[in-house]
Coordinates of C-alpha atoms and ligand atoms in Angstrom, one line a residue:
M1 CA 95.0 -24.1 -44.3
H2 CA 98.4 -25.2 -42.9
Q3 CA 101.0 -25.3 -45.7
Q4 CA 101.4 -29.1 -45.9
D5 CA 97.7 -29.9 -45.6
D6 CA 95.9 -30.9 -48.7
T7 CA 92.2 -31.6 -48.8
D8 CA 92.5 -35.4 -49.2
T9 CA 94.9 -35.7 -46.3
L10 CA 92.6 -33.8 -44.0
V11 CA 89.6 -35.9 -45.0
R12 CA 91.6 -39.0 -44.4
L13 CA 92.8 -37.8 -40.9
A14 CA 89.2 -36.9 -39.9
R15 CA 88.1 -40.4 -40.9
E16 CA 91.0 -42.2 -39.3
Y17 CA 91.6 -40.3 -36.1
Y18 CA 88.7 -38.1 -35.2
V19 CA 85.6 -38.9 -33.1
S20 CA 82.8 -36.3 -33.6
G21 CA 81.1 -35.3 -30.3
F22 CA 78.0 -34.6 -32.4
A23 CA 77.2 -37.9 -33.9
K24 CA 78.8 -37.5 -37.3
G25 CA 80.1 -40.6 -39.1
E26 CA 83.0 -41.1 -41.5
S27 CA 80.9 -40.4 -44.6
F28 CA 80.3 -36.8 -43.4
Y29 CA 83.9 -35.7 -44.0
G30 CA 84.6 -34.5 -47.5
K31 CA 81.2 -32.8 -47.9
P32 CA 81.0 -29.0 -48.2
G33 CA 81.3 -27.4 -44.7
S34 CA 82.6 -30.6 -43.0
I35 CA 86.1 -29.3 -42.4
I36 CA 86.7 -25.6 -41.9
A37 CA 89.9 -23.9 -43.2
S38 CA 89.2 -20.2 -42.2
T39 CA 86.6 -17.6 -41.5
E40 CA 85.8 -14.2 -42.9
G41 CA 83.1 -11.9 -41.5
N42 CA 79.9 -13.9 -41.3
Y43 CA 81.3 -16.7 -43.4
A44 CA 83.1 -20.0 -42.8
I45 CA 85.4 -21.1 -45.6
D46 CA 85.8 -24.9 -45.9
I47 CA 88.8 -26.9 -47.2
L48 CA 87.1 -27.3 -50.6
G49 CA 87.1 -23.5 -50.9
N50 CA 83.3 -23.0 -50.3
K51 CA 82.5 -19.7 -48.6
L52 CA 79.4 -20.3 -46.6
F53 CA 77.2 -17.8 -44.6
D54 CA 76.9 -19.3 -41.1
T55 CA 73.2 -19.0 -40.1
E56 CA 74.0 -20.6 -36.7
S57 CA 76.9 -18.3 -35.9
C58 CA 78.9 -21.3 -34.7
A59 CA 76.1 -22.5 -32.4
S60 CA 75.4 -18.8 -31.5
A61 CA 78.9 -18.1 -30.1
S62 CA 80.1 -16.0 -33.0
Y63 CA 77.1 -13.6 -32.7
L64 CA 79.2 -10.8 -34.2
G65 CA 80.5 -12.9 -37.0
F66 CA 84.2 -14.0 -37.1
G67 CA 87.3 -11.9 -36.6
L68 CA 85.6 -8.5 -35.9
P69 CA 88.6 -6.1 -35.7
E70 CA 87.6 -4.5 -32.4
V71 CA 87.3 -8.0 -30.8
M72 CA 90.5 -9.3 -32.3
D73 CA 92.5 -6.3 -31.2
A74 CA 91.2 -6.7 -27.6
L75 CA 92.0 -10.4 -27.7
K76 CA 95.5 -10.0 -29.1
S77 CA 96.6 -7.2 -26.8
E78 CA 95.4 -9.0 -23.7
M79 CA 96.9 -12.3 -24.9
A80 CA 100.3 -10.6 -25.2
R81 CA 100.0 -9.4 -21.6
I82 CA 98.8 -12.7 -19.9
P83 CA 99.4 -15.4 -22.4
S84 CA 98.1 -18.5 -20.8
T85 CA 96.3 -19.5 -17.7
T86 CA 94.6 -17.7 -14.9
P87 CA 97.6 -17.2 -12.6
L88 CA 97.1 -18.9 -9.2
F89 CA 93.4 -19.1 -9.6
V90 CA 92.9 -15.4 -8.9
P91 CA 91.1 -12.9 -11.1
T92 CA 92.5 -10.5 -13.7
G93 CA 91.4 -6.9 -14.6
P94 CA 89.4 -8.0 -17.7
I95 CA 87.6 -10.7 -15.7
L96 CA 86.6 -8.2 -13.0
R97 CA 85.6 -5.6 -15.6
L98 CA 83.5 -8.2 -17.4
A99 CA 81.8 -9.2 -14.1
E100 CA 80.9 -5.6 -13.5
K101 CA 79.6 -5.1 -17.0
I102 CA 77.4 -8.2 -16.9
A103 CA 76.0 -7.0 -13.6
S104 CA 75.2 -3.6 -15.1
L105 CA 73.4 -5.1 -18.1
S106 CA 71.5 -8.0 -16.3
P107 CA 68.0 -7.4 -14.9
G108 CA 67.1 -6.7 -11.2
D109 CA 69.4 -7.6 -8.4
L110 CA 71.6 -10.1 -10.4
K111 CA 75.1 -9.2 -9.4
Y112 CA 77.8 -11.7 -8.7
S113 CA 79.5 -13.9 -11.3
I114 CA 81.6 -17.1 -11.2
F115 CA 83.6 -17.9 -14.4
G116 CA 84.1 -21.2 -16.1
C117 CA 85.0 -22.6 -19.5
N118 CA 81.7 -23.6 -21.2
G119 CA 78.0 -23.6 -21.0
T120 CA 78.0 -27.0 -19.4
D121 CA 79.9 -25.9 -16.4
A122 CA 77.9 -22.7 -16.2
T123 CA 74.7 -24.7 -15.8
E124 CA 76.2 -27.4 -13.6
G125 CA 77.7 -24.6 -11.5
A126 CA 74.2 -23.1 -11.1
I127 CA 72.9 -26.4 -9.7
K128 CA 75.8 -26.7 -7.4
I129 CA 75.3 -23.1 -6.2
A130 CA 71.6 -23.8 -5.7
R131 CA 72.3 -26.8 -3.5
Q132 CA 75.1 -25.1 -1.6
Y133 CA 73.0 -22.0 -1.0
W134 CA 70.2 -24.0 0.6
K135 CA 72.7 -25.9 2.7
A136 CA 74.3 -22.6 3.9
C137 CA 70.7 -21.5 4.7
G138 CA 70.2 -24.6 6.9
K139 CA 67.9 -26.3 4.4
G140 CA 70.1 -29.1 3.1
G141 CA 67.1 -31.2 2.3
K142 CA 66.4 -29.1 -0.8
Y143 CA 68.5 -30.9 -3.4
K144 CA 66.2 -31.9 -6.3
I145 CA 66.5 -30.2 -9.7
L146 CA 63.4 -29.8 -11.8
H147 CA 63.9 -29.5 -15.6
R148 CA 61.8 -29.5 -18.8
I149 CA 61.2 -32.2 -21.3
P150 CA 61.3 -32.5 -24.3
G151 CA 64.0 -30.2 -25.7
D152 CA 65.8 -28.0 -23.2
Y153 CA 69.5 -28.8 -23.5
H154 CA 71.9 -27.7 -20.8
G155 CA 75.2 -29.4 -21.6
M156 CA 77.1 -32.6 -22.1
S157 CA 78.4 -33.6 -18.6
L158 CA 76.7 -36.5 -16.8
G159 CA 75.0 -34.0 -14.5
M160 CA 73.6 -31.9 -17.3
S161 CA 72.7 -34.9 -19.4
S162 CA 70.5 -35.8 -16.4
A163 CA 68.7 -32.5 -16.9
S164 CA 68.5 -33.0 -20.7
G165 CA 65.3 -33.0 -22.7
H166 CA 66.8 -35.2 -25.4
T167 CA 66.3 -38.9 -25.2
F168 CA 69.1 -39.5 -27.6
R169 CA 71.5 -37.6 -25.3
R170 CA 70.4 -39.5 -22.2
A171 CA 69.8 -43.1 -23.3
P172 CA 73.4 -44.1 -24.2
Y173 CA 74.7 -42.9 -20.8
E174 CA 72.2 -44.2 -18.4
P175 CA 72.0 -44.6 -15.5
L176 CA 72.0 -40.8 -15.1
M177 CA 72.3 -38.9 -11.8
G178 CA 69.7 -39.0 -9.1
G179 CA 67.6 -36.1 -8.0
F180 CA 66.5 -34.8 -11.4
V181 CA 62.7 -34.6 -12.0
S182 CA 61.2 -33.5 -15.3
F183 CA 58.1 -31.4 -16.2
N184 CA 56.5 -30.6 -19.5
A185 CA 57.9 -27.9 -21.7
P186 CA 55.4 -25.6 -23.5
N187 CA 55.0 -25.9 -27.2
C188 CA 52.0 -24.1 -28.6
Y189 CA 52.4 -25.7 -32.1
R190 CA 52.2 -29.1 -30.5
C191 CA 50.7 -28.6 -27.1
P192 CA 51.5 -31.6 -24.8
Y193 CA 48.0 -31.1 -23.2
E194 CA 46.3 -30.7 -26.7
K195 CA 45.0 -27.3 -25.7
T196 CA 45.1 -23.9 -27.4
Y197 CA 46.5 -20.7 -26.1
P198 CA 45.1 -18.5 -24.5
E199 CA 42.0 -20.7 -23.6
C200 CA 44.5 -23.1 -22.0
R201 CA 45.2 -20.5 -19.3
L202 CA 48.8 -21.6 -19.4
L203 CA 48.1 -25.2 -18.2
C204 CA 51.8 -26.0 -19.0
A205 CA 53.0 -23.4 -16.4
R206 CA 50.3 -24.4 -13.9
D207 CA 51.3 -28.0 -14.2
L208 CA 54.6 -27.2 -12.7
E209 CA 52.8 -26.7 -9.4
R210 CA 51.4 -30.2 -9.5
V211 CA 55.0 -31.6 -9.9
I212 CA 56.3 -29.4 -7.1
Q213 CA 53.6 -30.5 -4.7
F214 CA 54.0 -34.1 -5.5
E215 CA 57.8 -34.0 -5.1
D216 CA 57.5 -31.8 -1.9
P217 CA 58.9 -28.3 -2.2
D218 CA 61.1 -28.9 0.9
T219 CA 63.2 -31.3 -1.3
I220 CA 63.6 -29.0 -4.3
A221 CA 66.6 -26.8 -4.8
C222 CA 65.8 -25.2 -8.2
V223 CA 64.0 -25.2 -11.5
I224 CA 66.4 -25.0 -14.5
T225 CA 64.9 -23.9 -17.8
E226 CA 65.6 -21.9 -20.9
C227 CA 63.1 -19.2 -21.8
T228 CA 62.9 -20.1 -25.5
N229 CA 63.4 -23.9 -25.8
T230 CA 66.2 -23.9 -28.3
G231 CA 66.7 -27.6 -28.1
L232 CA 63.2 -28.3 -29.2
G233 CA 63.7 -26.3 -32.4
I234 CA 63.5 -22.7 -31.1
V235 CA 60.2 -22.8 -29.3
P236 CA 59.5 -19.4 -27.5
P237 CA 57.4 -19.5 -24.4
P238 CA 53.8 -18.4 -24.6
E239 CA 53.0 -14.9 -23.3
G240 CA 53.0 -15.0 -19.5
Y241 CA 54.6 -18.4 -19.2
M242 CA 58.0 -17.3 -17.7
K243 CA 56.2 -14.9 -15.3
A244 CA 54.0 -17.7 -14.1
I245 CA 57.1 -20.0 -13.6
R246 CA 58.9 -17.2 -11.7
E247 CA 55.8 -16.7 -9.5
T248 CA 55.5 -20.4 -8.7
C249 CA 59.2 -20.7 -7.8
T250 CA 59.0 -17.7 -5.5
R251 CA 55.8 -18.9 -3.8
Y252 CA 57.4 -22.3 -3.1
G253 CA 60.8 -21.1 -2.1
I254 CA 62.6 -22.7 -5.1
L255 CA 65.4 -21.0 -7.0
L256 CA 64.9 -20.2 -10.7
V257 CA 67.9 -20.9 -12.9
V258 CA 67.5 -19.6 -16.5
D259 CA 69.9 -21.1 -19.0
E260 CA 70.8 -18.2 -21.4
V261 CA 73.8 -19.9 -22.8
I262 CA 72.3 -19.3 -26.3
T263 CA 69.7 -16.6 -25.7
G264 CA 71.8 -14.3 -23.6
I265 CA 73.6 -11.2 -25.0
A266 CA 71.3 -9.3 -27.4
K267 CA 70.3 -12.1 -29.7
S268 CA 66.6 -12.2 -28.6
G269 CA 66.3 -8.5 -29.1
A270 CA 67.0 -7.8 -25.4
W271 CA 70.3 -8.1 -23.5
F272 CA 68.8 -11.2 -21.8
E273 CA 65.7 -13.0 -22.8
S274 CA 64.7 -13.2 -19.1
E275 CA 64.3 -9.4 -19.3
K276 CA 62.3 -9.6 -22.5
R277 CA 59.9 -12.1 -20.7
G278 CA 59.6 -9.7 -17.8
I279 CA 61.4 -11.8 -15.1
V280 CA 64.4 -11.7 -12.9
P281 CA 65.8 -15.2 -12.4
D282 CA 67.9 -16.1 -9.3
I283 CA 70.7 -17.4 -11.5
I284 CA 71.4 -16.9 -15.2
C285 CA 73.9 -19.1 -17.1
L286 CA 75.9 -17.6 -19.9
G287 CA 78.5 -19.1 -22.3
K288 CA 79.2 -19.1 -26.1
S289 CA 78.9 -15.4 -27.0
I290 CA 80.2 -14.1 -23.7
S291 CA 83.8 -14.3 -25.2
A292 CA 82.4 -12.9 -28.5
G293 CA 83.0 -16.3 -30.0
C294 CA 86.8 -16.3 -29.3
G295 CA 87.0 -19.2 -27.0
A296 CA 85.8 -21.2 -24.0
L297 CA 84.4 -18.7 -21.4
A298 CA 81.2 -19.1 -19.4
V299 CA 79.5 -17.4 -16.5
T300 CA 77.1 -18.3 -13.7
H301 CA 75.6 -15.1 -12.7
M302 CA 73.6 -14.9 -9.5
T303 CA 71.7 -12.4 -7.3
E304 CA 73.4 -10.3 -4.8
E305 CA 71.8 -12.3 -2.0
I306 CA 72.9 -15.7 -3.3
G307 CA 76.4 -14.4 -4.1
Q308 CA 76.9 -13.0 -0.6
V309 CA 75.8 -16.3 1.0
I310 CA 78.1 -18.3 -1.3
V311 CA 81.1 -16.0 -0.8
K312 CA 80.6 -16.1 3.0
T313 CA 80.9 -20.0 2.9
E314 CA 84.4 -19.6 1.6
S315 CA 83.9 -23.1 0.3
M316 CA 82.7 -22.7 -3.3
H317 CA 84.4 -25.4 -5.4
H318 CA 83.6 -25.0 -9.1
G319 CA 86.8 -23.7 -10.8
F320 CA 88.7 -24.9 -13.8
T321 CA 92.4 -24.5 -14.8
Y322 CA 91.4 -22.4 -17.8
G323 CA 88.2 -21.0 -16.3
G324 CA 88.1 -17.2 -16.8
L325 CA 91.0 -16.4 -19.1
A326 CA 91.8 -12.7 -19.2
Y327 CA 92.1 -12.5 -23.0
L328 CA 88.7 -14.1 -23.5
A329 CA 87.1 -11.7 -21.1
A330 CA 88.8 -8.8 -22.9
A331 CA 87.3 -10.1 -26.2
G332 CA 83.9 -10.5 -24.6
L333 CA 84.0 -7.0 -23.2
A334 CA 84.9 -5.6 -26.6
G335 CA 82.0 -7.5 -28.1
L336 CA 79.5 -6.0 -25.5
E337 CA 80.9 -2.5 -26.2
Y338 CA 80.4 -3.1 -30.0
V339 CA 76.8 -4.2 -29.4
E340 CA 76.2 -1.0 -27.4
K341 CA 78.0 1.3 -29.9
H342 CA 76.2 -0.1 -32.9
G343 CA 72.7 -0.6 -31.4
L344 CA 72.7 -4.3 -32.0
V345 CA 70.0 -5.1 -29.5
K346 CA 67.7 -3.2 -31.8
R347 CA 69.3 -4.8 -34.8
A348 CA 68.4 -8.2 -33.4
Q349 CA 64.7 -7.1 -33.3
E350 CA 65.0 -5.8 -36.9
I351 CA 66.5 -9.1 -38.0
G352 CA 63.5 -10.8 -36.5
T353 CA 61.1 -8.5 -38.3
I354 CA 62.8 -8.6 -41.7
T355 CA 63.2 -12.4 -41.9
G356 CA 60.0 -13.1 -40.0
T357 CA 57.9 -11.1 -42.4
R358 CA 59.3 -12.8 -45.4
L359 CA 59.3 -16.3 -44.0
R360 CA 55.8 -16.0 -42.7
S361 CA 54.5 -14.8 -46.0
F362 CA 56.3 -17.7 -47.7
A363 CA 54.9 -20.2 -45.1
S364 CA 51.4 -19.1 -46.0
Q365 CA 51.9 -20.4 -49.5
S366 CA 53.8 -23.5 -48.7
S367 CA 52.2 -26.8 -47.9
I368 CA 55.1 -28.0 -45.6
V369 CA 56.1 -25.0 -43.5
G370 CA 54.2 -25.8 -40.3
D371 CA 55.4 -23.1 -38.0
V372 CA 57.7 -20.1 -38.2
R373 CA 59.1 -19.1 -34.8
I374 CA 61.0 -15.9 -34.4
N375 CA 62.7 -14.6 -31.3
G376 CA 64.8 -11.8 -32.6
A377 CA 67.8 -13.3 -34.4
I378 CA 67.0 -16.7 -32.9
Q379 CA 64.7 -18.5 -35.3
G380 CA 63.1 -21.9 -36.1
I381 CA 61.2 -23.0 -39.2
E382 CA 59.4 -26.3 -38.7
L383 CA 58.7 -28.4 -41.7
V384 CA 56.1 -31.1 -41.8
R385 CA 54.9 -33.6 -44.4
D386 CA 51.4 -32.4 -44.0
K387 CA 50.4 -29.1 -42.5
N388 CA 46.9 -30.3 -41.4
T389 CA 48.1 -33.4 -39.5
K390 CA 51.6 -31.9 -38.6
E391 CA 53.0 -35.4 -39.5
R392 CA 56.7 -35.5 -39.8
F393 CA 58.5 -36.8 -42.9
D394 CA 59.0 -40.5 -43.4
D395 CA 62.8 -40.0 -43.8
P396 CA 63.8 -36.8 -41.8
A397 CA 67.5 -37.5 -42.3
A398 CA 67.0 -37.3 -46.1
V399 CA 65.1 -34.0 -45.7
T400 CA 67.8 -32.5 -43.6
S401 CA 70.4 -33.6 -46.1
L402 CA 68.5 -32.0 -49.0
I403 CA 68.1 -28.8 -47.1
N404 CA 71.9 -28.7 -46.3
E405 CA 72.7 -29.4 -49.9
V406 CA 70.4 -26.7 -51.3
G407 CA 71.6 -24.2 -48.7
R408 CA 75.2 -24.8 -49.8
E409 CA 74.3 -24.2 -53.4
H410 CA 73.3 -20.7 -52.3
G411 CA 76.4 -20.3 -50.2
V412 CA 74.5 -20.6 -47.0
L413 CA 75.1 -23.1 -44.1
L414 CA 71.6 -24.3 -43.1
T415 CA 71.2 -26.4 -40.0
C416 CA 68.1 -28.6 -40.0
Q417 CA 67.4 -30.6 -36.9
F418 CA 64.8 -33.3 -36.2
P419 CA 65.2 -34.2 -32.6
H420 CA 61.5 -34.7 -31.8
Y421 CA 58.9 -33.7 -34.3
G422 CA 59.2 -32.2 -37.8
N423 CA 62.5 -31.2 -39.3
T424 CA 63.3 -27.7 -38.0
I425 CA 65.7 -25.2 -39.6
T426 CA 67.3 -23.5 -36.7
M427 CA 69.1 -20.1 -37.0
Y428 CA 71.1 -17.9 -34.7
L429 CA 71.8 -15.2 -37.2
P430 CA 74.8 -13.0 -36.6
L431 CA 73.8 -9.5 -35.4
T432 CA 76.3 -8.2 -38.0
S433 CA 74.1 -9.6 -40.9
T434 CA 73.4 -7.1 -43.6
D435 CA 69.9 -6.8 -45.2
S436 CA 71.2 -8.4 -48.4
E437 CA 72.7 -11.4 -46.4
L438 CA 69.3 -11.9 -44.8
S439 CA 67.7 -11.9 -48.2
M440 CA 70.2 -14.5 -49.4
V441 CA 69.4 -16.7 -46.4
C442 CA 65.6 -16.4 -47.1
D443 CA 66.2 -17.2 -50.8
A444 CA 68.2 -20.3 -49.7
I445 CA 65.4 -21.4 -47.3
E446 CA 62.6 -20.9 -49.8
D447 CA 64.5 -22.8 -52.5
A448 CA 65.3 -25.7 -50.1
V449 CA 61.8 -25.9 -48.8
R450 CA 60.4 -26.0 -52.4
R451 CA 62.8 -28.8 -53.3
V452 CA 61.7 -30.8 -50.2
E453 CA 58.1 -30.2 -51.1
E454 CA 58.7 -31.5 -54.6
R455 CA 60.6 -34.6 -53.5
Y456 CA 59.2 -35.7 -50.1
A457 CA 55.7 -34.2 -49.5
Ligands
PLP501 C1 71.0 -23.8 -23.9 C2 72.4 -24.4 -23.8 N1 72.9 -24.6 -22.6 C3 74.1 -25.1 -22.4 C4 74.9 -25.5 -23.4 C5 76.2 -26.1 -23.2 O1 77.2 -25.3 -23.6 P1 78.7 -25.8 -24.0 O2 78.6 -26.5 -25.3 O3 79.5 -24.6 -24.1 O4 79.1 -26.7 -22.9 C6 74.4 -25.3 -24.7 C7 75.2 -25.7 -25.9 O5 74.8 -25.8 -27.0 C8 73.1 -24.8 -24.9 O6 72.6 -24.6 -26.1

């Protein structure tokens, strides 16, 4: 904390001057975890002195914890060399080396990268690239964007709010942009078609074709989707779903954009979740962890063919004053090298197995754990008032608040969302988590769930 800052002053300043971009009101400030003073390893330390294990790794950005020496050294030494902005909007060594590294790790013929500041401009950039690509190919009538509802979240700009699967993120800002068309996201726990996998024969994926035919493929530029629907409470796709979507897009001449702003970079147990699902998208969006949690860096990564078409136009306009800072690229590269050196792609799989085994066993004895969804270190635990009916709690905000409170008693920051259905504990566990930290997280979840069961079920 800054020398003259005392706790009461900071709480007052937050209440008087600060608007939360994530819907937090005045009463939030002053609670444990509401204002952060420092970080240490996988922990955030708040102004009250609480040391809390961050199960969401700062929205998945700090996937290697905070302040990893290898990352900090790379960041600081590059910062000393080029202290501020991207000079004259031209690249630097670290950015070019990061571009090469991403191309070497990404599947198939994905090759070129354009750099920005955050996930929102990576996804919005993908849409601009899709439209510009079709125009350059003489097919300017292909402009529509197909996106999934509910859940999938691609960013906060007006453009990406138009592709959002969250009503609460759309409604206050309507009217949204034209040209966006939604289709149903899969959710095997609560199938929108009330079917069961595999008898459904992936009706959710087949239904995309109905939407494409109705809209007319000659008007559609791209489909944008996550693999695992993180915004719906970590809902991985059913087996074969992403391959079916890929095949449909290819057959109709529609680009497939996969938003890996959260799932990219090792967390799913593969470098990219697309690879894990057996597909090569036309464009992949990356953000958050691409700077190893050190700051605002994002990437729109495209195939060689699309990249060459775009470069040849010499008219790509999607750059930002701070888009692609050398020191963030250096930190991101150091992070990727750390993952390689320490086998953290495999560790993400282990994290999934260790916590998944324990939480599934606990779920079988609990009357309110409806579904445990594990995608490597990316995990969702959906709680329901009644397992048979899958009914949500009468007061989901109170359930979330109790879960947060009990988590903090255990020294664990638990995030519990309730955007659509039941309350879901969502986790992007740091790949640097030790076995004993994973055990502490599971203890906290089990205790929190038991307390919810006693009070609200
Ligand atoms: C899947 C996904 N896409 C895009 C974004 C937007 O990223 P940013 O907050 O960096 O703009 C997010 C942010 O949470 C995200 O989860």
